[in-house]
Every structure is written in structure tokens, then in C-alpha cells.
PDB file of N, CA, C and O in Angstrom:
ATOM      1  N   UNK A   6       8.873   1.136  12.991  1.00  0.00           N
ATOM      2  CA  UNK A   6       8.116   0.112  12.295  1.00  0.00           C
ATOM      3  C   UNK A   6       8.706  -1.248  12.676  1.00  0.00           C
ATOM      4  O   UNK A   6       9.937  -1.274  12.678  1.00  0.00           O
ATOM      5  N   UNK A   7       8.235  -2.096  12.917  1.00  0.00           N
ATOM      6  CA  UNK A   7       8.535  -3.545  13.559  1.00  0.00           C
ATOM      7  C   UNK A   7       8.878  -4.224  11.925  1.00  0.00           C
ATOM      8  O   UNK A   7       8.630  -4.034  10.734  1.00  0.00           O
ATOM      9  N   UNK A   8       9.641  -5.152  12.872  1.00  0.00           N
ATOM     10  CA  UNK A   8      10.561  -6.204  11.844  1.00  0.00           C
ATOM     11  C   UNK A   8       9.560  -6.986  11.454  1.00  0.00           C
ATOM     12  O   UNK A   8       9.651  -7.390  10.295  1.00  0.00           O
ATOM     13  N   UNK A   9       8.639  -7.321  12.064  1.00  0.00           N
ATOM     14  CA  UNK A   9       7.704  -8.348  11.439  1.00  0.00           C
ATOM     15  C   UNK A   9       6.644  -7.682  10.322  1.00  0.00           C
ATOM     16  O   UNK A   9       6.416  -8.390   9.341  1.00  0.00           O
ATOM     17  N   UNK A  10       6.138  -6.691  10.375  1.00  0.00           N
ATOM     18  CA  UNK A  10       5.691  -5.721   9.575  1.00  0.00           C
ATOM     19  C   UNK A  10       6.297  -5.597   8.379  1.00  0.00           C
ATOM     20  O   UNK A  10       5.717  -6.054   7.394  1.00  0.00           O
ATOM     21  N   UNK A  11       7.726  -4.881   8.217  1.00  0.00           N
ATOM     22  CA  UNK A  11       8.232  -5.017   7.084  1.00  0.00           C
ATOM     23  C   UNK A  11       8.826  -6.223   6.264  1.00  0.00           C
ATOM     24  O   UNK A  11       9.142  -6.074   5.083  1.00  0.00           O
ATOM     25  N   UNK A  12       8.979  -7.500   6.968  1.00  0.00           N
ATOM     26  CA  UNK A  12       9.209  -9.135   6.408  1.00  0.00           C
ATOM     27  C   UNK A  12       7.951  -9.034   5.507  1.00  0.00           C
ATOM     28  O   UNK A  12       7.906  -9.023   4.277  1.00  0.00           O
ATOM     29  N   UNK A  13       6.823  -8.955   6.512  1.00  0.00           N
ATOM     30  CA  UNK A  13       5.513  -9.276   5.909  1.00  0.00           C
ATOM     31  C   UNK A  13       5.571  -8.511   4.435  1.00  0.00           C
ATOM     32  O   UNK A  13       5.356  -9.008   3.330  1.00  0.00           O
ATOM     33  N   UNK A  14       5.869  -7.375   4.714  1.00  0.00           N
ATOM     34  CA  UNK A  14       5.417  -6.473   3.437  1.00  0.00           C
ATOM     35  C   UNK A  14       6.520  -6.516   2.265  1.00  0.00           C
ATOM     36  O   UNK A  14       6.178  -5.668   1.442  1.00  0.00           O
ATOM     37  N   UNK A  15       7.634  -7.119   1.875  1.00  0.00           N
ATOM     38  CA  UNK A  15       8.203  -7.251   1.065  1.00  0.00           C
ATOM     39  C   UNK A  15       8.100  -8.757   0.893  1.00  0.00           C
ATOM     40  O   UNK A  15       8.559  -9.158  -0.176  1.00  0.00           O
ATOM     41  N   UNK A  16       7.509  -9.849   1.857  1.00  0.00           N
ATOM     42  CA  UNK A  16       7.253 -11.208   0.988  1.00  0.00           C
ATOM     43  C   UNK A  16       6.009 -10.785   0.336  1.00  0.00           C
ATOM     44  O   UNK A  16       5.840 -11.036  -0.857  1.00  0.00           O
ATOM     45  N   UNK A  17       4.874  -9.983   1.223  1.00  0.00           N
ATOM     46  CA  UNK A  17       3.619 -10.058  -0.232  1.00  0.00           C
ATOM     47  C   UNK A  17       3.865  -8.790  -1.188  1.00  0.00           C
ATOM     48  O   UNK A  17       2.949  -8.545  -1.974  1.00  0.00           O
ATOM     49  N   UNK A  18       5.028  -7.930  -1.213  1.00  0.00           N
ATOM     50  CA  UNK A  18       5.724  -7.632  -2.542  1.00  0.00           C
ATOM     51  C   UNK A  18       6.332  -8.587  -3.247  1.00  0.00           C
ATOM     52  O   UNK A  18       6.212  -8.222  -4.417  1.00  0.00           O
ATOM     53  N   UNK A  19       6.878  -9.533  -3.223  1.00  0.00           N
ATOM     54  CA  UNK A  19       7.597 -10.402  -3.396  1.00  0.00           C
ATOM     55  C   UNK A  19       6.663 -11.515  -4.483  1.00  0.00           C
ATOM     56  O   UNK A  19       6.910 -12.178  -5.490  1.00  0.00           O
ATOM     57  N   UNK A  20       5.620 -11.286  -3.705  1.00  0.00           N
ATOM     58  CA  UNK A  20       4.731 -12.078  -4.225  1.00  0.00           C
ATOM     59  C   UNK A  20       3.818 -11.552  -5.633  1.00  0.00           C
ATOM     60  O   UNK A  20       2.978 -12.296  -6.140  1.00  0.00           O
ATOM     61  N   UNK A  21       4.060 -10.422  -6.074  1.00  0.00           N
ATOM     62  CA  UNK A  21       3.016  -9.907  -6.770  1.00  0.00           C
ATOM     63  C   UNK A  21       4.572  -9.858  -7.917  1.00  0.00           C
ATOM     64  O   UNK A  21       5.783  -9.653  -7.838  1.00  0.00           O
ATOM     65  N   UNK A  22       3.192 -10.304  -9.244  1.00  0.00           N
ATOM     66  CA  UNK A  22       4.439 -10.336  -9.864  1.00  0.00           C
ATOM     67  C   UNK A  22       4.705  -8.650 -10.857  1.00  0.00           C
ATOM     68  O   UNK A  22       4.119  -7.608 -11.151  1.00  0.00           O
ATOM     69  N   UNK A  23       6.045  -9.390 -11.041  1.00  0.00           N
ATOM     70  CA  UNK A  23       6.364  -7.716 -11.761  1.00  0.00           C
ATOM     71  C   UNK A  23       5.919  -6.742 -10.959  1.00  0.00           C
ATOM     72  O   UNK A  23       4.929  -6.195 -11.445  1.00  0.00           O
ATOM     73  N   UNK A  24       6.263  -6.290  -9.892  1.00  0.00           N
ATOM     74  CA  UNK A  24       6.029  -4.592  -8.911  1.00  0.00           C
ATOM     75  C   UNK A  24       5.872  -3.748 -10.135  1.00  0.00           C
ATOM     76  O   UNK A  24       6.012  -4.180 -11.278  1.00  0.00           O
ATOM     77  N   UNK A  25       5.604  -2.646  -9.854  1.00  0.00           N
ATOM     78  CA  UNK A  25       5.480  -1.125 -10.791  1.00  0.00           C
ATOM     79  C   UNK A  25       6.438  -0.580 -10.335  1.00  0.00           C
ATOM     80  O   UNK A  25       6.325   0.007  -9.259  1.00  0.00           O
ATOM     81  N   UNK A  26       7.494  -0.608 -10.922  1.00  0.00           N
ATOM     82  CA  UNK A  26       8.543   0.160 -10.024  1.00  0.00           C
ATOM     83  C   UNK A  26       8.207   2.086  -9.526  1.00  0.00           C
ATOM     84  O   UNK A  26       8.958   2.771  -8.832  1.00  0.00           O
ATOM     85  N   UNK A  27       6.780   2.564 -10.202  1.00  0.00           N
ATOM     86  CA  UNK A  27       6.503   3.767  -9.620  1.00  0.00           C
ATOM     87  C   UNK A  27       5.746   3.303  -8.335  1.00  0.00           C
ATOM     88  O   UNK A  27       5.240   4.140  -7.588  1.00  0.00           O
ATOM     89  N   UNK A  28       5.700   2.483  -8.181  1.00  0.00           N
ATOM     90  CA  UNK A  28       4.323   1.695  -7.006  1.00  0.00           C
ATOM     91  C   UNK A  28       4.921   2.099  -5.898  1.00  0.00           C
ATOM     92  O   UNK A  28       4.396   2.755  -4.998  1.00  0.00           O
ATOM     93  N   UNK A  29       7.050   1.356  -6.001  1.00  0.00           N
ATOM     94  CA  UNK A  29       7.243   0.936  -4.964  1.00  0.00           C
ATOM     95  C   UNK A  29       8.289   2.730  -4.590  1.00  0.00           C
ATOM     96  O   UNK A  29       8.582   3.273  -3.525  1.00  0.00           O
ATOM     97  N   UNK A  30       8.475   3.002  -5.603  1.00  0.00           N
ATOM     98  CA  UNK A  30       9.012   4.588  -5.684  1.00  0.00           C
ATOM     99  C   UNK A  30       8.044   5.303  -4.678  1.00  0.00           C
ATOM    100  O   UNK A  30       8.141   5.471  -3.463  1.00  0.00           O
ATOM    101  N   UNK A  31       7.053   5.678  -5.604  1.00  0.00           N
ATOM    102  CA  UNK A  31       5.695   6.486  -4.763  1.00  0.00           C
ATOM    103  C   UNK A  31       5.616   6.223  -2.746  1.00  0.00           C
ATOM    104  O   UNK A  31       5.478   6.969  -1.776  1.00  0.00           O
ATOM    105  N   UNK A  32       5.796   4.756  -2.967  1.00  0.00           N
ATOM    106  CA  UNK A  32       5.170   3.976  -1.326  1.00  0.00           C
ATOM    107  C   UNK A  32       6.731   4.678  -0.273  1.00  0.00           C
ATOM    108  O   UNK A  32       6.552   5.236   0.810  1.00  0.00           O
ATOM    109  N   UNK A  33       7.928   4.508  -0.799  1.00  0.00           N
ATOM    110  CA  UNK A  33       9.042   4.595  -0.757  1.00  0.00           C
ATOM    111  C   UNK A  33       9.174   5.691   0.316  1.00  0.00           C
ATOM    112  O   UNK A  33       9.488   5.792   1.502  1.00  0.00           O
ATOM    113  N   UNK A  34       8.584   6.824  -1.200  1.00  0.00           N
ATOM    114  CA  UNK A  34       8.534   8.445  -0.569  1.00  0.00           C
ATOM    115  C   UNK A  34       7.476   8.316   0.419  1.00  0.00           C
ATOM    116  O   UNK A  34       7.908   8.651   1.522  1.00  0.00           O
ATOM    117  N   UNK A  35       6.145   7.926   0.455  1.00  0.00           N
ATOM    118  CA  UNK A  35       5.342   7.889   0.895  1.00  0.00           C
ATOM    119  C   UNK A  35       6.089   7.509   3.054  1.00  0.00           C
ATOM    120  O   UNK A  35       6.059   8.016   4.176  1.00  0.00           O
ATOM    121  N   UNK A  36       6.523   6.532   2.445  1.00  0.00           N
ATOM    122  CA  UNK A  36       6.873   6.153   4.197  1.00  0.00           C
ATOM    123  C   UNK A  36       7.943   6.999   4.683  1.00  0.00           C
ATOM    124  O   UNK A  36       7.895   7.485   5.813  1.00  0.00           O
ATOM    125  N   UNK A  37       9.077   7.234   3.745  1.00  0.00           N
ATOM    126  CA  UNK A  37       9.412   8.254   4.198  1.00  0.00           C
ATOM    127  C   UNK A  37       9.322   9.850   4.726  1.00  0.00           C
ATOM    128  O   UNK A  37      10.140  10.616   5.235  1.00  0.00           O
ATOM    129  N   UNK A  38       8.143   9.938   4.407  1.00  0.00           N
ATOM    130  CA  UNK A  38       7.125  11.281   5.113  1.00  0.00           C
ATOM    131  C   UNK A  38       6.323  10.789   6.305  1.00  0.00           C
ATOM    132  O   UNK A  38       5.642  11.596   6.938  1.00  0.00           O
ATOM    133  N   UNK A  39       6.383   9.096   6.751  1.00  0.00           N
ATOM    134  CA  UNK A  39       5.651   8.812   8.011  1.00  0.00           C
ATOM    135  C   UNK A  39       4.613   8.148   8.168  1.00  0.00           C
ATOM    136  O   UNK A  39       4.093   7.711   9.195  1.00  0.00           O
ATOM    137  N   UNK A  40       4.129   8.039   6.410  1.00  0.00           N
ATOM    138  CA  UNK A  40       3.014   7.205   6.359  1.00  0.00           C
ATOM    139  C   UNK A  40       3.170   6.078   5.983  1.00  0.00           C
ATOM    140  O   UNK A  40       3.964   5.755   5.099  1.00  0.00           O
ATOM    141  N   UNK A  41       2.124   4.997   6.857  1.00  0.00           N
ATOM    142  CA  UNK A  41       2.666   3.589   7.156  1.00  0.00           C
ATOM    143  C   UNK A  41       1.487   2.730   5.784  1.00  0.00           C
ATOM    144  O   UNK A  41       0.257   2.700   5.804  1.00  0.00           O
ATOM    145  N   UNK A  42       2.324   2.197   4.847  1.00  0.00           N
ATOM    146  CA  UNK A  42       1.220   1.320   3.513  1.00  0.00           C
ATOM    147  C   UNK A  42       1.351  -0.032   3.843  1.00  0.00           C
ATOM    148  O   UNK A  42       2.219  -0.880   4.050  1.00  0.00           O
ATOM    149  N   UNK A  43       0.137   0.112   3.810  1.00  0.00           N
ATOM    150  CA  UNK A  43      -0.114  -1.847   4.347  1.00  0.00           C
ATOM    151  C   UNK A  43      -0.963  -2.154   3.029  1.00  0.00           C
ATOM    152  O   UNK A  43      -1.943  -1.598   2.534  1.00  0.00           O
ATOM    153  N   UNK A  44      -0.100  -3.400   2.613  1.00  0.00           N
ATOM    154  CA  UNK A  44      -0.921  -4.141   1.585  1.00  0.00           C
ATOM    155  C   UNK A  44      -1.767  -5.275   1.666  1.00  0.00           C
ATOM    156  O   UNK A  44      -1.539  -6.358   1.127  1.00  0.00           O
ATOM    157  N   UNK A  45      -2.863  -4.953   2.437  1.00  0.00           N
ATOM    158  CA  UNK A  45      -3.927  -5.971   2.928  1.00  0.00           C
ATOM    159  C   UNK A  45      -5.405  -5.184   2.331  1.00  0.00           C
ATOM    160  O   UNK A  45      -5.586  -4.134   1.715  1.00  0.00           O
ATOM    161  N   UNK A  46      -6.486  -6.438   2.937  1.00  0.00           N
ATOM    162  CA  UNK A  46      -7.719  -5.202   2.438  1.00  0.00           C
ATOM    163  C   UNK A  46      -7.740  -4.695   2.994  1.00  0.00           C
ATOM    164  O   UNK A  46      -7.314  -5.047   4.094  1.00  0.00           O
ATOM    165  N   UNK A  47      -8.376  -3.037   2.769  1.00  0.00           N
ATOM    166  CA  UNK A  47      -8.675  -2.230   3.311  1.00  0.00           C
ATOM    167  C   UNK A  47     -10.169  -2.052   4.609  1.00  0.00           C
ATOM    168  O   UNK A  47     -11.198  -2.593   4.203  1.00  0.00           O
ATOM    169  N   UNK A  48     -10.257  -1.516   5.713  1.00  0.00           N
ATOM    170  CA  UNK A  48     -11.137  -1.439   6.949  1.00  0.00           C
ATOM    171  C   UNK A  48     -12.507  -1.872   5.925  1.00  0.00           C
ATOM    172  O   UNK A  48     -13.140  -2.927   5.962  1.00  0.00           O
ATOM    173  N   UNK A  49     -12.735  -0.607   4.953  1.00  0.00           N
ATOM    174  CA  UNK A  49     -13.468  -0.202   4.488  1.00  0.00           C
ATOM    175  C   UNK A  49     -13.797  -1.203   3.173  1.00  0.00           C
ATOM    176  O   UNK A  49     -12.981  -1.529   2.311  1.00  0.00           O
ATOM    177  N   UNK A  50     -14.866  -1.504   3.233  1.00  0.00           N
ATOM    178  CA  UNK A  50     -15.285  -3.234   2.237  1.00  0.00           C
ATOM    179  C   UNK A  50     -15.658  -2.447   0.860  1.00  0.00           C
ATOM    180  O   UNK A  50     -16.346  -1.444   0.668  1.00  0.00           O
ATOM    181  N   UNK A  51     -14.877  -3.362  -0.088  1.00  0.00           N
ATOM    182  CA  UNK A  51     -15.375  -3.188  -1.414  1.00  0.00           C
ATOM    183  C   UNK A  51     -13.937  -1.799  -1.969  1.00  0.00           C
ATOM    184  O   UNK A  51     -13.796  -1.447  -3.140  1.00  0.00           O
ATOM    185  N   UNK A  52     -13.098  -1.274  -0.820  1.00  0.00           N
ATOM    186  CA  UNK A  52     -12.503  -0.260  -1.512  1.00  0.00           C
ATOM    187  C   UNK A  52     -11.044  -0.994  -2.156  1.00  0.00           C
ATOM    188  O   UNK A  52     -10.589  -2.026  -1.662  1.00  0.00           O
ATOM    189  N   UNK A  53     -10.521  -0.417  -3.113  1.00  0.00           N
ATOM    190  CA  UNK A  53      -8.755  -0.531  -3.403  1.00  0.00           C
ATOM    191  C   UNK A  53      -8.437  -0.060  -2.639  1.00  0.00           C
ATOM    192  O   UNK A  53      -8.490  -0.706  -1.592  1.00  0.00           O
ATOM    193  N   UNK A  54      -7.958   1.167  -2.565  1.00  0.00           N
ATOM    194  CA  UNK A  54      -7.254   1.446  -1.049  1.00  0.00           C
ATOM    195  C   UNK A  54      -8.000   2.671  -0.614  1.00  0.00           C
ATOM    196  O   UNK A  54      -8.916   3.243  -1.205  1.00  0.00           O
ATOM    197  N   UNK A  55      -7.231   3.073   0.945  1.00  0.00           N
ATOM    198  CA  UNK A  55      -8.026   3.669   2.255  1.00  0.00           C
ATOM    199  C   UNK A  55      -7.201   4.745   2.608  1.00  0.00           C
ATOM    200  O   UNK A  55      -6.069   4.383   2.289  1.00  0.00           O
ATOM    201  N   UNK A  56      -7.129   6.191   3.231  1.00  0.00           N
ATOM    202  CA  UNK A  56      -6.197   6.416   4.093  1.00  0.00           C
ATOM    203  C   UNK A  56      -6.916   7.069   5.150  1.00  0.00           C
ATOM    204  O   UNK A  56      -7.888   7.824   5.147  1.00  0.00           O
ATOM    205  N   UNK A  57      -6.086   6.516   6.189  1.00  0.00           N
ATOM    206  CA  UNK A  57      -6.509   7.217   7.260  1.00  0.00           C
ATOM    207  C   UNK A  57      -5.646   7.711   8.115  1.00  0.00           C
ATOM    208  O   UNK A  57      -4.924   7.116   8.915  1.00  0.00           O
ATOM    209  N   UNK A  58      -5.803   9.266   7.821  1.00  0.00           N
ATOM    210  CA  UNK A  58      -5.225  10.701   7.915  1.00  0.00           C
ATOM    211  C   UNK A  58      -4.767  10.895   9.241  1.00  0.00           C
ATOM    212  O   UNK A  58      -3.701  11.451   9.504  1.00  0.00           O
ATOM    213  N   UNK A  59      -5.841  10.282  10.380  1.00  0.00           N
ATOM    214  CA  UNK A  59      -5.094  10.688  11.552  1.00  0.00           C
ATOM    215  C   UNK A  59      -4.345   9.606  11.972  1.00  0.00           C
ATOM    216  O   UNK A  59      -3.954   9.828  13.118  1.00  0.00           O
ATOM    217  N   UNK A  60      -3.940   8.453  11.530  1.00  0.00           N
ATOM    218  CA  UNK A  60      -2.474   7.783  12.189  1.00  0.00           C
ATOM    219  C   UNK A  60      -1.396   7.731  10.815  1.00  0.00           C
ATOM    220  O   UNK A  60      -0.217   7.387  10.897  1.00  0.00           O
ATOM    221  N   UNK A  61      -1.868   8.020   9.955  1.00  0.00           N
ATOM    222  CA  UNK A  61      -0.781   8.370   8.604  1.00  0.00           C
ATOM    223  C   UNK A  61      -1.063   6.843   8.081  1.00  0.00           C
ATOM    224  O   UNK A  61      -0.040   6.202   7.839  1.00  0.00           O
ATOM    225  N   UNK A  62      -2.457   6.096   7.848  1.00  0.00           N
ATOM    226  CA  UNK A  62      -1.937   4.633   7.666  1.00  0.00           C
ATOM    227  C   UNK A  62      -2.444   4.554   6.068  1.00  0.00           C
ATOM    228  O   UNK A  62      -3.425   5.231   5.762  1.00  0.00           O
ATOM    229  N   UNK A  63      -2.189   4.236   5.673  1.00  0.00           N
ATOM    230  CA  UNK A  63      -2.676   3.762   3.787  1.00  0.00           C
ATOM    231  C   UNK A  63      -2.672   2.122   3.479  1.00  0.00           C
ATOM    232  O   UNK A  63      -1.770   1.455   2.972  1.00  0.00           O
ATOM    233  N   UNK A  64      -3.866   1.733   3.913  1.00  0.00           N
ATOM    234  CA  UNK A  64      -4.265   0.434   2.760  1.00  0.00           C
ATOM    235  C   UNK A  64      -4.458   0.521   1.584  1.00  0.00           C
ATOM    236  O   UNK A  64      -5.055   1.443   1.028  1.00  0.00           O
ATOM    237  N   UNK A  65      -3.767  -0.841   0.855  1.00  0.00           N
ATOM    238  CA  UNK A  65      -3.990  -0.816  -0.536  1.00  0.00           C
ATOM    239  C   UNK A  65      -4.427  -2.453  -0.559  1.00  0.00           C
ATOM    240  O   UNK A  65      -3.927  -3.358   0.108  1.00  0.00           O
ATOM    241  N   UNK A  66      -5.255  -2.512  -1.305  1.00  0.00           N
ATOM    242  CA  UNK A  66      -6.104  -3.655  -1.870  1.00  0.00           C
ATOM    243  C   UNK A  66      -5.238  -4.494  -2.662  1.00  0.00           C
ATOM    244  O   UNK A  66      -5.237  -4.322  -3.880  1.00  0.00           O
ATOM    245  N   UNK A  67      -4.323  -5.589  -2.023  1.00  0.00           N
ATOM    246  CA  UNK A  67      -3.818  -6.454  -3.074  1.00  0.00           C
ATOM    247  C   UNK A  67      -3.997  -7.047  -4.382  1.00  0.00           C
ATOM    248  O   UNK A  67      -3.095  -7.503  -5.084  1.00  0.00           O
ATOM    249  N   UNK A  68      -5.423  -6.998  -4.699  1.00  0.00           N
ATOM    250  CA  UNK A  68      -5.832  -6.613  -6.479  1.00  0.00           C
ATOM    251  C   UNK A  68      -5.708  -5.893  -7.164  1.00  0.00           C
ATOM    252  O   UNK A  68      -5.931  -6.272  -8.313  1.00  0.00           O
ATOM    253  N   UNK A  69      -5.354  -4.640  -7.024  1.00  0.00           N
ATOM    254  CA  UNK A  69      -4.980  -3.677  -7.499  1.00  0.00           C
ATOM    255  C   UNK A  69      -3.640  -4.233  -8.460  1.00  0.00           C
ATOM    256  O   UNK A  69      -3.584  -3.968  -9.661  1.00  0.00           O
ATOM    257  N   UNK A  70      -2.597  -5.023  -7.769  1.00  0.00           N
ATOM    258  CA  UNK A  70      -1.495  -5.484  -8.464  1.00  0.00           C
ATOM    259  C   UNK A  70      -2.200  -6.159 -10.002  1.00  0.00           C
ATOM    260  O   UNK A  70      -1.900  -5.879 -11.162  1.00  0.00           O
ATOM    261  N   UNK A  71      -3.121  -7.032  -9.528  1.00  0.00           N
ATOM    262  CA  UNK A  71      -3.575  -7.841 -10.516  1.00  0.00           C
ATOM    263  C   UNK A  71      -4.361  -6.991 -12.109  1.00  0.00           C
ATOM    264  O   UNK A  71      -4.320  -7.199 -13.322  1.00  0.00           O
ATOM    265  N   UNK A  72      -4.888  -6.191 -11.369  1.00  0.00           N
ATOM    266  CA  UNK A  72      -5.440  -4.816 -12.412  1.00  0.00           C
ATOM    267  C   UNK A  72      -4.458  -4.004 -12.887  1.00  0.00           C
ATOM    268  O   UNK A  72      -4.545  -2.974 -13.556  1.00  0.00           O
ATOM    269  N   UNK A  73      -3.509  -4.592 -12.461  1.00  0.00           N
ATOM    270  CA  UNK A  73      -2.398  -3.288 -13.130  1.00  0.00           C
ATOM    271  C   UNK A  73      -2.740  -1.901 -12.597  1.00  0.00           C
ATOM    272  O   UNK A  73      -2.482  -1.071 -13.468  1.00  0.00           O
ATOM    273  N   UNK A  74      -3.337  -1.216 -11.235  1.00  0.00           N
ATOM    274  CA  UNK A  74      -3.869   0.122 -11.023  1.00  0.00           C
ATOM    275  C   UNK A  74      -2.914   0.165  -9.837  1.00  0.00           C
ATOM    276  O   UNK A  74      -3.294   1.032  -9.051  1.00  0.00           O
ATOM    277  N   UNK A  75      -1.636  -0.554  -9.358  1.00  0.00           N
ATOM    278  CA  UNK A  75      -1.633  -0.252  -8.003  1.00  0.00           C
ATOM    279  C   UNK A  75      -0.863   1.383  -7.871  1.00  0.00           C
ATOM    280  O   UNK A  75      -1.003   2.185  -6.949  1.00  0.00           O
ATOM    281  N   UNK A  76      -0.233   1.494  -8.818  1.00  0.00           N
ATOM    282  CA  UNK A  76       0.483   3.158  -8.739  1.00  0.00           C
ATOM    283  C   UNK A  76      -0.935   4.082  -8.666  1.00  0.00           C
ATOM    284  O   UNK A  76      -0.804   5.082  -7.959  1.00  0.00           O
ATOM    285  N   UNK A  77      -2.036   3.940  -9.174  1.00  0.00           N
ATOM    286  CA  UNK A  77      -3.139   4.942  -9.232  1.00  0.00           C
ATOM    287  C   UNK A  77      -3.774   4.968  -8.216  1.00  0.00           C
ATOM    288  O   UNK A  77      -4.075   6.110  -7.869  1.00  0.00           O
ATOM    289  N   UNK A  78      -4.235   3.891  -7.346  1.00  0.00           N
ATOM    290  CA  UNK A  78      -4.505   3.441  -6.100  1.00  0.00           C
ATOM    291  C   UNK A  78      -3.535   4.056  -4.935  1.00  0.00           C
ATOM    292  O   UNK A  78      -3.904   4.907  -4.125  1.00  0.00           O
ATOM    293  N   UNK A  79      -2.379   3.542  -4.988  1.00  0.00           N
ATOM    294  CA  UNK A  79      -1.455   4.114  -3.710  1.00  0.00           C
ATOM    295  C   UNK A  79      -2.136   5.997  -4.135  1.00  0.00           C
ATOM    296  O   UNK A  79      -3.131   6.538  -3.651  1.00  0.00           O
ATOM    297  N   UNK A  80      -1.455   6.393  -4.849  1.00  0.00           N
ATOM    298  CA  UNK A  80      -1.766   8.020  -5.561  1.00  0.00           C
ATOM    299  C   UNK A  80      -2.774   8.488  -5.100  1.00  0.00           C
ATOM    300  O   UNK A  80      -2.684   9.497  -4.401  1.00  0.00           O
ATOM    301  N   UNK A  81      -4.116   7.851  -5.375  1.00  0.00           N
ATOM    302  CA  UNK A  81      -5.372   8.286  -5.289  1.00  0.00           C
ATOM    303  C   UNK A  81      -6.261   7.707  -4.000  1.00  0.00           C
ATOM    304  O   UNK A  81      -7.483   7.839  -3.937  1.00  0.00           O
ATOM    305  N   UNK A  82      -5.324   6.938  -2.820  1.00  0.00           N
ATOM    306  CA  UNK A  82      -5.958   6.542  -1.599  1.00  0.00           C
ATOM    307  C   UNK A  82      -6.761   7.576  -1.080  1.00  0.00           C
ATOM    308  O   UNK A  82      -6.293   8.683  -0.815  1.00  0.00           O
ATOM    309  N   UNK A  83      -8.253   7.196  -0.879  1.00  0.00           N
ATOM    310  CA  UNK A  83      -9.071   8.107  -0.184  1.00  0.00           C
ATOM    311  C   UNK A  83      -9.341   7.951   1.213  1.00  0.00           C
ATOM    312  O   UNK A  83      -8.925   6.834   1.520  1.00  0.00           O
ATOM    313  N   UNK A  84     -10.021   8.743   2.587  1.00  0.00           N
ATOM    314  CA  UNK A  84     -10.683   8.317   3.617  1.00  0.00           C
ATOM    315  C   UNK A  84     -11.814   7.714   3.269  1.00  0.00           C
ATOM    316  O   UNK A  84     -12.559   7.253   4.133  1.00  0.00           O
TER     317      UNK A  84
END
């Protein structure tokens, strides 16, 4: 995973206030099995988050923070 990738992804953690500390638990394990969570919008318009199965990638919808859903979202990412 590139250095610029993970800067990116802990300033717009950084940025959301109060994390879920299961958010960042869940994402944690999550990358440590290979799958890469990007917190941008997702390919797919109108979704919280995305996964797509054959490169291991998981978008999550940066509103989600704001809804308070982002632990249910990472959890429940669909294709």
C-alpha cells in the first residue's frame, strides 16, 4: 500500500470527528486480511459503501461518519 494512500486515509480519519473506535477496529482487521478501504465515494452513485470482491477494494461513503452508520456500512459493504 503506498505512503500516499495511507497519509491520505488517516488525515480524512483525522478529519471526521469522534472515529467509532469499532469503525477503525473492524477496517483494521479488515486490511489486515488484504482488503484495501478507501474512504471516498463510492464507483457506484447514491451508495454508502461498495465492495469489490475481485481486487479486495471497499469504499465507504464519507457520510456515513456524519450519520453515525459508518461501523454498519464498513460491516454491511455490498457489490
Amino acid at each position: 500500500m503506498s505512503k500516499t494512500f495511507i497519509l491520505n486515509s488517516l488525515l480524512l480519519l483525522s478529519q471526521i470527528s469522534n472515529p467509532e473506535i469499532k469503525f477503525l477496529d473492524l477496517k483494521n482487521k479488515l486490511e489486515k486480511k488484504g482488503f484495501q478501504v478507501i474512504i471516498a465515494l463510492p464507483p457506484k452513485r447514491g451508495a454508502y459503501g461498495l465492495l469489490r470482491e475481485a481486487d479486495k477494494k471497499i469504499w465507504i461513503n464519507p457520510i456515513v461518519f456524519e450519520l453515525g452508520i459508518g461501523t454498519q456500512t464498513l460491516g454491511n459493504s455490498k457489490k
